[in-house]
mmCIF file of C-alpha atoms and ligand atoms in Angstrom:
data_model
loop_
_atom_site.group_PDB
_atom_site.id
_atom_site.type_symbol
_atom_site.label_atom_id
_atom_site.label_comp_id
_atom_site.label_asym_id
_atom_site.label_seq_id
_atom_site.Cartn_x
_atom_site.Cartn_y
_atom_site.Cartn_z
ATOM 1 C CA MET A 1 -25.603 0.936 -105.734
ATOM 2 C CA GLN A 2 -22.119 -0.385 -106.423
ATOM 3 C CA SER A 3 -20.371 -1.916 -103.399
ATOM 4 C CA TRP A 4 -16.644 -2.666 -103.474
ATOM 5 C CA THR A 5 -14.250 -5.365 -104.681
ATOM 6 C CA ARG A 6 -14.510 -8.677 -102.899
ATOM 7 C CA PRO A 7 -11.303 -10.069 -101.391
ATOM 8 C CA ALA A 8 -10.286 -13.608 -102.328
ATOM 9 C CA VAL A 9 -11.086 -16.022 -99.491
ATOM 10 C CA PRO A 10 -9.242 -19.374 -99.698
ATOM 11 C CA ALA A 11 -11.224 -22.559 -99.045
ATOM 12 C CA LEU A 12 -9.909 -24.608 -96.135
ATOM 13 C CA PRO A 13 -9.758 -28.383 -95.688
ATOM 14 C CA GLY A 14 -12.343 -30.116 -93.510
ATOM 15 C CA ALA A 15 -15.464 -28.575 -92.053
ATOM 16 C CA GLY A 16 -15.646 -25.337 -90.111
ATOM 17 C CA ILE A 17 -17.766 -24.855 -86.995
ATOM 18 C CA VAL A 18 -21.137 -23.091 -86.781
ATOM 19 C CA PRO A 19 -20.420 -20.063 -84.552
ATOM 20 C CA ARG A 20 -22.207 -19.087 -81.366
ATOM 21 C CA ILE A 21 -22.673 -15.349 -81.034
ATOM 22 C CA PHE A 22 -24.318 -13.083 -78.491
ATOM 23 C CA ASP A 23 -27.953 -12.203 -79.185
ATOM 24 C CA ALA A 24 -29.172 -8.920 -77.674
ATOM 25 C CA ALA A 25 -32.808 -10.036 -77.637
ATOM 26 C CA SER A 26 -32.266 -13.173 -75.567
ATOM 27 C CA GLN A 27 -29.108 -11.827 -73.854
ATOM 28 C CA ALA A 28 -27.449 -15.161 -74.482
ATOM 29 C CA LEU A 29 -24.950 -16.879 -76.752
ATOM 30 C CA VAL A 30 -26.894 -18.471 -79.587
ATOM 31 C CA GLU A 31 -25.808 -20.766 -82.403
ATOM 32 C CA ALA A 32 -25.854 -18.591 -85.532
ATOM 33 C CA HIS A 33 -27.482 -21.239 -87.693
ATOM 34 C CA PRO A 34 -29.693 -20.327 -90.664
ATOM 35 C CA HIS A 35 -33.440 -20.574 -90.163
ATOM 36 C CA GLN A 36 -34.923 -23.997 -90.972
ATOM 37 C CA SER A 37 -36.694 -22.527 -94.022
ATOM 38 C CA THR A 38 -33.291 -21.878 -95.658
ATOM 39 C CA PRO A 39 -31.038 -24.405 -93.906
ATOM 40 C CA THR A 40 -27.916 -23.800 -95.990
ATOM 41 C CA LEU A 41 -28.279 -20.040 -96.491
ATOM 42 C CA ALA A 42 -27.045 -17.706 -93.774
ATOM 43 C CA SER A 43 -28.552 -14.250 -94.271
ATOM 44 C CA ILE A 44 -27.278 -11.070 -92.699
ATOM 45 C CA TYR A 45 -28.315 -7.441 -92.790
ATOM 46 C CA VAL A 46 -25.866 -4.959 -91.296
ATOM 47 C CA CYS A 47 -26.928 -1.348 -90.848
ATOM 48 C CA GLY A 48 -24.702 0.912 -92.905
ATOM 49 C CA ILE A 49 -23.281 4.343 -92.246
ATOM 50 C CA THR A 50 -24.970 7.691 -92.358
ATOM 51 C CA PRO A 51 -22.384 9.166 -94.693
ATOM 52 C CA TYR A 52 -20.861 12.122 -92.892
ATOM 53 C CA ASP A 53 -17.855 10.973 -90.858
ATOM 54 C CA ALA A 54 -16.635 7.857 -92.633
ATOM 55 C CA THR A 55 -14.683 5.771 -91.948
ATOM 56 C CA HIS A 56 -13.565 6.077 -88.371
ATOM 57 C CA LEU A 57 -12.233 3.080 -86.514
ATOM 58 C CA GLY A 58 -15.562 2.513 -84.753
ATOM 59 C CA HIS A 59 -17.190 1.955 -88.155
ATOM 60 C CA ALA A 60 -14.302 -0.219 -89.301
ATOM 61 C CA ALA A 61 -14.494 -2.371 -86.155
ATOM 62 C CA THR A 62 -18.228 -2.943 -86.660
ATOM 63 C CA TYR A 63 -17.979 -4.019 -90.307
ATOM 64 C CA LEU A 64 -14.928 -6.121 -89.500
ATOM 65 C CA ALA A 65 -16.870 -7.988 -86.797
ATOM 66 C CA PHE A 66 -19.541 -9.019 -89.305
ATOM 67 C CA ASP A 67 -16.887 -9.744 -91.941
ATOM 68 C CA THR A 68 -15.442 -12.223 -89.450
ATOM 69 C CA LEU A 69 -18.850 -13.812 -88.930
ATOM 70 C CA ILE A 70 -19.298 -14.160 -92.703
ATOM 71 C CA ARG A 71 -15.863 -15.789 -93.057
ATOM 72 C CA VAL A 72 -16.699 -18.260 -90.276
ATOM 73 C CA TRP A 73 -20.040 -19.058 -91.905
ATOM 74 C CA MET A 74 -18.381 -19.627 -95.302
ATOM 75 C CA ASP A 75 -15.870 -21.939 -93.661
ATOM 76 C CA ALA A 76 -18.759 -23.810 -92.018
ATOM 77 C CA GLY A 77 -20.118 -24.518 -95.506
ATOM 78 C CA PHE A 78 -23.003 -22.048 -95.647
ATOM 79 C CA GLU A 79 -23.915 -19.920 -98.584
ATOM 80 C CA VAL A 80 -24.048 -16.351 -97.259
ATOM 81 C CA ARG A 81 -26.253 -13.543 -98.454
ATOM 82 C CA TYR A 82 -25.339 -10.122 -97.098
ATOM 83 C CA VAL A 83 -27.141 -6.789 -97.442
ATOM 84 C CA GLN A 84 -26.109 -3.378 -96.143
ATOM 85 C CA ASN A 85 -27.751 0.012 -96.536
ATOM 86 C CA THR A 86 -26.430 3.520 -96.457
ATOM 87 C CA THR A 87 -28.620 6.156 -94.830
ATOM 88 C CA ASP A 88 -27.992 8.807 -97.447
ATOM 89 C CA ILE A 89 -30.936 10.944 -96.349
ATOM 90 C CA ASP A 90 -31.595 11.702 -92.677
ATOM 91 C CA ASP A 91 -31.561 14.649 -90.288
ATOM 92 C CA PRO A 92 -27.951 14.179 -89.069
ATOM 93 C CA LEU A 93 -26.682 14.229 -92.668
ATOM 94 C CA LEU A 94 -28.692 17.371 -93.484
ATOM 95 C CA GLU A 95 -27.519 19.072 -90.284
ATOM 96 C CA ARG A 96 -23.878 18.270 -91.002
ATOM 97 C CA ALA A 97 -24.157 19.476 -94.615
ATOM 98 C CA ALA A 98 -25.797 22.735 -93.464
ATOM 99 C CA ARG A 99 -23.154 23.273 -90.794
ATOM 100 C CA ASP A 100 -20.315 22.712 -93.269
ATOM 101 C CA GLY A 101 -21.995 24.702 -96.057
ATOM 102 C CA VAL A 102 -22.044 21.823 -98.544
ATOM 103 C CA ASP A 103 -24.816 20.169 -100.534
ATOM 104 C CA TRP A 104 -26.030 17.079 -98.645
ATOM 105 C CA ARG A 105 -25.845 15.016 -101.848
ATOM 106 C CA ASP A 106 -22.200 15.924 -102.386
ATOM 107 C CA LEU A 107 -21.380 15.199 -98.745
ATOM 108 C CA ALA A 108 -23.082 11.785 -98.924
ATOM 109 C CA ALA A 109 -21.498 10.851 -102.264
ATOM 110 C CA SER A 110 -17.980 11.780 -101.146
ATOM 111 C CA GLN A 111 -18.307 9.953 -97.820
ATOM 112 C CA ILE A 112 -19.763 6.817 -99.423
ATOM 113 C CA GLU A 113 -16.866 6.800 -101.872
ATOM 114 C CA LEU A 114 -14.392 7.128 -99.014
ATOM 115 C CA PHE A 115 -16.148 4.351 -97.084
ATOM 116 C CA ARG A 116 -16.056 1.966 -100.047
ATOM 117 C CA GLY A 117 -12.344 2.627 -100.554
ATOM 118 C CA ASP A 118 -11.605 2.060 -96.867
ATOM 119 C CA MET A 119 -13.596 -1.189 -96.753
ATOM 120 C CA GLU A 120 -11.732 -2.460 -99.811
ATOM 121 C CA LYS A 121 -8.332 -1.572 -98.348
ATOM 122 C CA LEU A 122 -9.225 -3.395 -95.128
ATOM 123 C CA GLY A 123 -10.198 -6.510 -97.106
ATOM 124 C CA ILE A 124 -13.772 -6.500 -95.806
ATOM 125 C CA ILE A 125 -16.207 -8.740 -97.692
ATOM 126 C CA PRO A 126 -18.713 -6.472 -99.467
ATOM 127 C CA PRO A 127 -22.473 -6.864 -99.224
ATOM 128 C CA ASP A 128 -24.179 -8.646 -102.120
ATOM 129 C CA GLU A 129 -26.569 -5.719 -102.187
ATOM 130 C CA TYR A 130 -25.435 -2.276 -101.084
ATOM 131 C CA VAL A 131 -28.548 -0.137 -101.040
ATOM 132 C CA ALA A 132 -28.910 3.618 -100.628
ATOM 133 C CA VAL A 133 -32.090 4.795 -98.973
ATOM 134 C CA THR A 134 -32.618 7.311 -101.766
ATOM 135 C CA GLU A 135 -32.935 4.314 -104.136
ATOM 136 C CA VAL A 136 -35.910 2.831 -102.287
ATOM 137 C CA ILE A 137 -38.011 5.777 -101.147
ATOM 138 C CA ALA A 138 -41.078 4.744 -103.175
ATOM 139 C CA ASP A 139 -40.862 1.232 -101.704
ATOM 140 C CA VAL A 140 -40.601 2.596 -98.179
ATOM 141 C CA ALA A 141 -43.654 4.805 -98.758
ATOM 142 C CA ASP A 142 -45.609 1.795 -100.033
ATOM 143 C CA ALA A 143 -44.643 -0.161 -96.914
ATOM 144 C CA VAL A 144 -45.712 2.702 -94.646
ATOM 145 C CA LYS A 145 -49.027 2.717 -96.478
ATOM 146 C CA ILE A 146 -49.513 -0.932 -95.509
ATOM 147 C CA LEU A 147 -48.795 -0.017 -91.889
ATOM 148 C CA VAL A 148 -51.464 2.710 -92.068
ATOM 149 C CA GLN A 149 -53.908 0.198 -93.506
ATOM 150 C CA ASN A 150 -53.238 -2.431 -90.835
ATOM 151 C CA GLY A 151 -53.580 0.089 -88.025
ATOM 152 C CA SER A 152 -49.956 0.154 -86.852
ATOM 153 C CA ALA A 153 -49.295 3.670 -88.199
ATOM 154 C CA TYR A 154 -51.087 6.947 -87.447
ATOM 155 C CA SER A 155 -50.932 10.622 -88.398
ATOM 156 C CA VAL A 156 -49.491 13.435 -86.330
ATOM 157 C CA THR A 157 -50.380 16.933 -87.425
ATOM 158 C CA SER A 158 -47.759 19.555 -88.081
ATOM 159 C CA PRO A 159 -48.288 23.337 -88.088
ATOM 160 C CA ASP A 160 -46.127 23.896 -91.174
ATOM 161 C CA ALA A 161 -46.702 20.824 -93.348
ATOM 162 C CA ALA A 162 -48.964 17.902 -94.155
ATOM 163 C CA ASP A 163 -49.342 15.210 -91.485
ATOM 164 C CA ASP A 164 -46.378 13.034 -90.570
ATOM 165 C CA LEU A 165 -46.795 9.316 -89.933
ATOM 166 C CA TYR A 166 -45.690 7.475 -86.799
ATOM 167 C CA PHE A 167 -45.534 3.841 -85.759
ATOM 168 C CA ASP A 168 -47.751 2.817 -82.860
ATOM 169 C CA SER A 169 -45.337 1.039 -80.537
ATOM 170 C CA SER A 170 -48.218 -0.589 -78.645
ATOM 171 C CA PHE A 171 -48.989 -2.540 -81.836
ATOM 172 C CA ALA A 172 -48.252 -6.104 -80.826
ATOM 173 C CA VAL A 173 -48.077 -9.056 -83.143
ATOM 174 C CA PRO A 174 -46.955 -12.511 -82.041
ATOM 175 C CA ALA A 175 -43.611 -11.777 -83.710
ATOM 176 C CA TRP A 176 -42.898 -8.540 -81.839
ATOM 177 C CA HIS A 177 -43.728 -6.328 -78.898
ATOM 178 C CA LEU A 178 -41.937 -3.225 -77.675
ATOM 179 C CA GLY A 179 -38.747 -4.211 -75.856
ATOM 180 C CA GLN A 180 -38.482 -7.627 -77.446
ATOM 181 C CA GLU A 181 -35.311 -6.939 -79.399
ATOM 182 C CA SER A 182 -33.542 -4.500 -77.098
ATOM 183 C CA ALA A 183 -34.464 -6.148 -73.763
ATOM 184 C CA LEU A 184 -34.481 -2.661 -72.161
ATOM 185 C CA ASP A 185 -36.844 -1.123 -69.630
ATOM 186 C CA ARG A 186 -39.013 1.868 -70.476
ATOM 187 C CA PRO A 187 -37.002 4.606 -68.675
ATOM 188 C CA ARG A 188 -33.870 3.534 -70.565
ATOM 189 C CA MET A 189 -35.807 3.456 -73.845
ATOM 190 C CA LEU A 190 -37.005 7.013 -73.251
ATOM 191 C CA GLU A 191 -33.467 8.163 -72.552
ATOM 192 C CA LEU A 192 -32.063 6.492 -75.677
ATOM 193 C CA SER A 193 -34.920 7.678 -77.875
ATOM 194 C CA ALA A 194 -34.052 11.297 -76.999
ATOM 195 C CA GLU A 195 -30.325 10.709 -77.585
ATOM 196 C CA ARG A 196 -30.535 8.751 -80.821
ATOM 197 C CA GLY A 197 -32.753 10.483 -83.294
ATOM 198 C CA GLY A 198 -36.179 10.003 -81.646
ATOM 199 C CA ASP A 199 -38.521 12.853 -80.738
ATOM 200 C CA PRO A 200 -40.169 11.844 -77.428
ATOM 201 C CA GLN A 201 -41.194 15.457 -76.762
ATOM 202 C CA ARG A 202 -43.236 15.890 -79.936
ATOM 203 C CA PRO A 203 -46.894 16.625 -79.125
ATOM 204 C CA GLY A 204 -49.652 14.551 -80.701
ATOM 205 C CA LYS A 205 -47.965 11.165 -80.474
ATOM 206 C CA ARG A 206 -49.786 8.298 -78.777
ATOM 207 C CA ASP A 207 -46.605 7.269 -76.962
ATOM 208 C CA PRO A 208 -43.422 9.380 -76.652
ATOM 209 C CA LEU A 209 -41.456 6.358 -77.895
ATOM 210 C CA ASP A 210 -43.377 6.039 -81.173
ATOM 211 C CA PRO A 211 -40.902 6.490 -84.039
ATOM 212 C CA LEU A 212 -41.310 8.477 -87.234
ATOM 213 C CA LEU A 213 -42.202 6.457 -90.331
ATOM 214 C CA TRP A 214 -42.724 9.227 -92.855
ATOM 215 C CA ARG A 215 -41.925 12.937 -92.695
ATOM 216 C CA SER A 216 -43.981 15.067 -95.051
ATOM 217 C CA GLU A 217 -42.212 17.724 -97.101
ATOM 218 C CA ARG A 218 -40.917 20.829 -95.288
ATOM 219 C CA ALA A 219 -39.764 23.998 -96.998
ATOM 220 C CA GLY A 220 -36.055 23.814 -97.735
ATOM 221 C CA GLU A 221 -35.777 20.067 -97.073
ATOM 222 C CA PRO A 222 -35.369 17.342 -99.681
ATOM 223 C CA ALA A 223 -38.544 15.415 -100.507
ATOM 224 C CA TRP A 224 -39.625 12.742 -102.975
ATOM 225 C CA ASP A 225 -42.934 11.974 -104.704
ATOM 226 C CA SER A 226 -44.535 8.803 -103.414
ATOM 227 C CA SER A 227 -47.806 7.027 -102.751
ATOM 228 C CA LEU A 228 -47.948 9.035 -99.495
ATOM 229 C CA GLY A 229 -47.381 12.364 -101.228
ATOM 230 C CA ARG A 230 -44.111 14.268 -101.026
ATOM 231 C CA GLY A 231 -41.809 13.536 -98.123
ATOM 232 C CA ARG A 232 -39.037 11.286 -96.902
ATOM 233 C CA PRO A 233 -38.769 8.151 -94.770
ATOM 234 C CA GLY A 234 -37.998 7.764 -91.095
ATOM 235 C CA TRP A 235 -34.828 5.963 -90.130
ATOM 236 C CA HIS A 236 -35.918 2.513 -88.929
ATOM 237 C CA ILE A 237 -38.438 1.657 -91.657
ATOM 238 C CA GLU A 238 -35.773 2.035 -94.345
ATOM 239 C CA CYS A 239 -33.806 -0.913 -92.954
ATOM 240 C CA SER A 240 -36.940 -3.047 -92.499
ATOM 241 C CA VAL A 241 -37.908 -2.488 -96.134
ATOM 242 C CA ILE A 242 -34.427 -3.052 -97.600
ATOM 243 C CA ALA A 243 -33.923 -6.223 -95.557
ATOM 244 C CA LEU A 244 -37.349 -7.602 -96.524
ATOM 245 C CA GLU A 245 -36.766 -6.796 -100.200
ATOM 246 C CA HIS A 246 -33.418 -8.527 -100.498
ATOM 247 C CA LEU A 247 -33.258 -11.296 -97.895
ATOM 248 C CA PRO A 248 -35.359 -14.210 -96.713
ATOM 249 C CA THR A 249 -36.717 -13.615 -93.215
ATOM 250 C CA PRO A 250 -36.171 -14.296 -90.451
ATOM 251 C CA LEU A 251 -32.626 -13.148 -91.161
ATOM 252 C CA THR A 252 -29.993 -15.252 -89.485
ATOM 253 C CA VAL A 253 -28.472 -12.064 -88.051
ATOM 254 C CA ASN A 254 -29.375 -8.398 -87.963
ATOM 255 C CA GLY A 255 -26.187 -6.566 -87.052
ATOM 256 C CA GLY A 256 -24.776 -3.160 -86.313
ATOM 257 C CA GLY A 257 -23.013 -1.071 -83.709
ATOM 258 C CA ARG A 258 -24.294 -1.233 -80.133
ATOM 259 C CA ASP A 259 -25.680 2.302 -80.418
ATOM 260 C CA LEU A 260 -28.315 0.789 -82.739
ATOM 261 C CA VAL A 261 -29.850 -1.520 -80.113
ATOM 262 C CA PHE A 262 -32.514 1.077 -79.359
ATOM 263 C CA PRO A 263 -34.412 2.595 -80.992
ATOM 264 C CA HIS A 264 -33.112 1.524 -84.392
ATOM 265 C CA HIS A 265 -33.050 -2.278 -84.259
ATOM 266 C CA GLU A 266 -36.006 -2.466 -81.922
ATOM 267 C CA PHE A 267 -38.231 -0.606 -84.370
ATOM 268 C CA SER A 268 -36.744 -2.039 -87.569
ATOM 269 C CA ALA A 269 -37.819 -5.377 -86.106
ATOM 270 C CA GLY A 270 -41.196 -3.964 -85.050
ATOM 271 C CA HIS A 271 -41.930 -2.471 -88.471
ATOM 272 C CA ALA A 272 -40.899 -5.671 -90.249
ATOM 273 C CA ALA A 273 -43.067 -7.772 -87.935
ATOM 274 C CA ALA A 274 -46.021 -5.428 -88.493
ATOM 275 C CA LEU A 275 -45.508 -5.745 -92.266
ATOM 276 C CA THR A 276 -45.094 -9.506 -92.463
ATOM 277 C CA GLY A 277 -46.295 -11.045 -89.195
ATOM 278 C CA HIS A 278 -42.885 -12.710 -88.847
ATOM 279 C CA PRO A 279 -39.794 -11.840 -86.786
ATOM 280 C CA LEU A 280 -37.157 -9.853 -88.681
ATOM 281 C CA ALA A 281 -34.178 -11.860 -87.403
ATOM 282 C CA GLY A 282 -33.170 -14.814 -85.311
ATOM 283 C CA ILE A 283 -30.233 -12.982 -83.730
ATOM 284 C CA TYR A 284 -29.572 -9.278 -83.067
ATOM 285 C CA ALA A 285 -25.816 -8.828 -82.809
ATOM 286 C CA HIS A 286 -23.928 -5.667 -81.915
ATOM 287 C CA ALA A 287 -20.341 -4.529 -82.006
ATOM 288 C CA GLY A 288 -18.993 -2.518 -79.073
ATOM 289 C CA MET A 289 -18.068 1.150 -79.220
ATOM 290 C CA VAL A 290 -14.510 2.309 -79.870
ATOM 291 C CA ALA A 291 -13.262 5.279 -77.864
ATOM 292 C CA TYR A 292 -10.212 7.466 -78.352
ATOM 293 C CA GLN A 293 -8.659 9.772 -75.787
ATOM 294 C CA GLY A 294 -11.266 8.809 -73.215
ATOM 295 C CA GLU A 295 -14.415 9.471 -75.293
ATOM 296 C CA LYS A 296 -16.483 7.633 -77.889
ATOM 297 C CA MET A 297 -15.205 8.706 -81.304
ATOM 298 C CA SER A 298 -17.245 11.538 -82.778
ATOM 299 C CA LYS A 299 -16.596 14.365 -85.150
ATOM 300 C CA SER A 300 -17.998 16.937 -82.717
ATOM 301 C CA LEU A 301 -15.363 15.956 -80.132
ATOM 302 C CA GLY A 302 -12.660 16.022 -82.797
ATOM 303 C CA ASN A 303 -11.352 12.607 -81.729
ATOM 304 C CA LEU A 304 -12.018 10.633 -84.911
ATOM 305 C CA VAL A 305 -9.316 8.269 -86.031
ATOM 306 C CA LEU A 306 -10.002 7.739 -89.738
ATOM 307 C CA VAL A 307 -8.888 4.674 -91.671
ATOM 308 C CA SER A 308 -8.048 6.854 -94.666
ATOM 309 C CA ARG A 309 -5.827 9.085 -92.541
ATOM 310 C CA LEU A 310 -3.941 6.153 -91.033
ATOM 311 C CA VAL A 311 -3.379 4.683 -94.510
ATOM 312 C CA ALA A 312 -2.270 8.062 -95.877
ATOM 313 C CA GLY A 313 0.176 8.217 -92.956
ATOM 314 C CA GLY A 314 1.761 4.975 -94.141
ATOM 315 C CA ALA A 315 -0.097 2.368 -92.068
ATOM 316 C CA ASP A 316 -0.399 -1.072 -93.661
ATOM 317 C CA PRO A 317 -4.160 -1.788 -93.865
ATOM 318 C CA ARG A 318 -3.401 -5.319 -92.635
ATOM 319 C CA SER A 319 -1.971 -3.799 -89.447
ATOM 320 C CA ILE A 320 -5.121 -1.725 -88.961
ATOM 321 C CA ARG A 321 -7.169 -4.869 -89.435
ATOM 322 C CA LEU A 322 -4.987 -6.856 -87.057
ATOM 323 C CA ALA A 323 -5.142 -4.067 -84.461
ATOM 324 C CA LEU A 324 -8.954 -4.053 -84.578
ATOM 325 C CA LEU A 325 -9.095 -7.860 -84.446
ATOM 326 C CA SER A 326 -6.937 -7.847 -81.315
ATOM 327 C CA GLU A 327 -9.975 -6.604 -79.332
ATOM 328 C CA ARG A 328 -13.180 -8.590 -78.707
ATOM 329 C CA TYR A 329 -15.831 -7.243 -81.096
ATOM 330 C CA ARG A 330 -18.498 -7.096 -78.410
ATOM 331 C CA SER A 331 -16.480 -5.096 -75.866
ATOM 332 C CA ASP A 332 -16.279 -1.332 -75.653
ATOM 333 C CA TRP A 333 -12.615 -0.451 -75.882
ATOM 334 C CA GLU A 334 -10.260 2.447 -76.439
ATOM 335 C CA TRP A 335 -7.967 2.807 -79.431
ATOM 336 C CA THR A 336 -4.456 3.930 -78.577
ATOM 337 C CA ASP A 337 -1.553 4.621 -80.875
ATOM 338 C CA ALA A 338 0.094 1.541 -79.349
ATOM 339 C CA HIS A 339 -2.541 -0.648 -81.043
ATOM 340 C CA LEU A 340 -1.017 0.056 -84.433
ATOM 341 C CA ARG A 341 2.608 -0.318 -83.229
ATOM 342 C CA ILE A 342 1.819 -3.709 -81.682
ATOM 343 C CA ALA A 343 -0.020 -4.795 -84.842
ATOM 344 C CA ASP A 344 2.914 -3.720 -87.038
ATOM 345 C CA ASP A 345 5.297 -5.812 -84.923
ATOM 346 C CA ARG A 346 2.908 -8.753 -84.963
ATOM 347 C CA LEU A 347 2.443 -8.542 -88.743
ATOM 348 C CA ALA A 348 6.234 -8.500 -89.218
ATOM 349 C CA SER A 349 6.626 -11.528 -86.964
ATOM 350 C CA TRP A 350 3.804 -13.461 -88.671
ATOM 351 C CA THR A 351 5.124 -12.584 -92.139
ATOM 352 C CA ALA A 352 8.625 -13.835 -91.295
ATOM 353 C CA TRP A 353 7.124 -17.019 -89.819
ATOM 354 C CA ALA A 354 5.001 -17.631 -92.926
ATOM 355 C CA ALA A 355 7.840 -17.135 -95.411
ATOM 356 C CA SER A 356 8.643 -20.851 -95.984
ATOM 357 C CA PRO A 357 5.553 -22.863 -95.055
ATOM 358 C CA THR A 358 5.581 -26.660 -94.795
ATOM 359 C CA GLU A 359 3.134 -29.019 -96.507
ATOM 360 C CA ASP A 360 1.980 -30.473 -93.149
ATOM 361 C CA ALA A 361 -1.760 -31.035 -92.766
ATOM 362 C CA ASP A 362 -1.829 -29.028 -89.501
ATOM 363 C CA ASP A 363 -5.345 -30.071 -88.485
ATOM 364 C CA GLU A 364 -4.680 -29.177 -84.875
ATOM 365 C CA PHE A 365 -3.982 -25.530 -85.673
ATOM 366 C CA LEU A 366 -6.983 -25.270 -87.955
ATOM 367 C CA THR A 367 -9.250 -26.738 -85.285
ATOM 368 C CA GLU A 368 -7.883 -24.357 -82.660
ATOM 369 C CA LEU A 369 -8.472 -21.316 -84.875
ATOM 370 C CA ARG A 370 -11.959 -22.516 -85.789
ATOM 371 C CA GLU A 371 -12.847 -23.149 -82.166
ATOM 372 C CA ARG A 372 -11.707 -19.698 -81.076
ATOM 373 C CA LEU A 373 -13.719 -17.930 -83.763
ATOM 374 C CA ALA A 374 -16.813 -20.084 -83.273
ATOM 375 C CA ASP A 375 -16.792 -18.908 -79.640
ATOM 376 C CA ASP A 376 -18.498 -15.546 -80.195
ATOM 377 C CA LEU A 377 -15.886 -14.517 -82.794
ATOM 378 C CA ASP A 378 -12.975 -14.556 -80.377
ATOM 379 C CA THR A 379 -10.479 -12.965 -82.749
ATOM 380 C CA ALA A 380 -8.254 -11.926 -79.836
ATOM 381 C CA GLY A 381 -8.054 -15.567 -78.767
ATOM 382 C CA ALA A 382 -7.283 -16.639 -82.341
ATOM 383 C CA ILE A 383 -4.466 -14.095 -82.532
ATOM 384 C CA ALA A 384 -3.084 -15.285 -79.189
ATOM 385 C CA ALA A 385 -3.125 -18.869 -80.478
ATOM 386 C CA ILE A 386 -1.092 -17.862 -83.536
ATOM 387 C CA ASP A 387 1.361 -15.873 -81.394
ATOM 388 C CA ALA A 388 1.781 -18.857 -79.060
ATOM 389 C CA ARG A 389 2.538 -21.114 -81.988
ATOM 390 C CA ILE A 390 5.194 -18.793 -83.313
ATOM 391 C CA CYS A 391 6.699 -18.285 -79.840
ATOM 392 C CA GLY A 392 6.722 -22.042 -79.318
ATOM 393 C CA GLY A 393 8.844 -22.498 -82.448
ATOM 394 C CA THR A 394 6.269 -24.438 -84.494
ATOM 395 C CA ALA A 395 6.887 -24.007 -88.212
ATOM 396 C CA ALA A 396 4.184 -22.443 -90.373
ATOM 397 C CA SER A 397 2.253 -24.772 -92.658
ATOM 398 C CA LYS A 398 0.515 -23.807 -95.890
ATOM 399 C CA THR A 399 -2.756 -24.723 -94.174
ATOM 400 C CA ALA A 400 -2.039 -22.331 -91.313
ATOM 401 C CA VAL A 401 -1.167 -19.484 -93.658
ATOM 402 C CA SER A 402 -4.350 -20.088 -95.684
ATOM 403 C CA ALA A 403 -6.428 -20.276 -92.504
ATOM 404 C CA ILE A 404 -5.134 -16.909 -91.292
ATOM 405 C CA ASP A 405 -6.047 -15.457 -94.681
ATOM 406 C CA ALA A 406 -9.475 -17.116 -94.908
ATOM 407 C CA LEU A 407 -10.653 -16.607 -91.329
ATOM 408 C CA LEU A 408 -8.881 -13.445 -90.194
ATOM 409 C CA GLY A 409 -8.461 -11.819 -93.606
ATOM 410 C CA ILE A 410 -4.730 -11.294 -93.098
ATOM 411 C CA ARG A 411 -2.732 -12.308 -96.168
ATOM 412 C CA LEU A 412 0.866 -13.010 -95.148
HETATM 413 ZN ZN1 ZN B 1 -30.454 -0.080 -89.940
#
């Protein structure tokens, strides 16, 4: 599938710093260095949207966090390979389309288009491969077949259809066991499974936590022909298959919003390990949740702040970007209208400062910016460093202006 136009990223003098970022599996800051099998290639898979409420600021903040990581990696001299999916077939999409009386395909296509446009306006580096699940259904079915053959998948009967297939979460390989990626205890896993697309109550499963791999065709639901018969994939296996198809594993980073820690990333890693015998990723990184008016943004609460709506209202996309970068990516935080006002003022101040840059080398500034971002992508700290420089009366250099463009994606 087509992604979106790549922003120009200026090269900077000297060598950038390999970043340390927080890994959910080890619950520690880890150097985000490529695996030794591909020492100069940083690989990243970021879970894409389910296209029905794009692009609210929570989405934008997540993709911006990984855009920042990619910029830091590029500056550190790595080649970067980036893959993202879009979950253009899943229960939440079908439910939303039914509720709104629209065809699920039209809903997905229009939301993906909106998402691409928003990402481009925000200057977010596009994935090298942007893959829709509906493009890889046969591949997912073939992978599930391997899981059946190696004993990690089993059938669950259904009264109104052929058997469905589930993953046996007690299947342990050296590369994975249940809880390895999410570092959660079982009661919390059960809670999250019920909240986030799992079906712990379904009879016939070996363990309530076992996730769906393949749903056989139901009357009135979309289904595809495959080596498993007609049906459609479960949620987690799609990401395992797309990542394995397009990237060397272990990935340097598997990323997404924090609501993907469990069950999604846990089982994407489990499925991939059951398919290959190897870990899916070295680091599992998550962006925090963005709230508005006291609640996590969601369409059902009516508190979505959409990028497209802010832009249509006259907001400069650079201000939206700067507002999002003013918060730490890993924190949960609340968007307020003041975020955009402050970012507008800051952008005006930075732009005035950058109007007549000097030719000075400005190594000190570059090092400071690099150090901030290498410290778990501390964009807020980087912004504070730039503010302090302006407040202190230090003239802008061409290097500084390029660094703000290359590392923060703000072209002044
Ligand atoms: Zn995913």
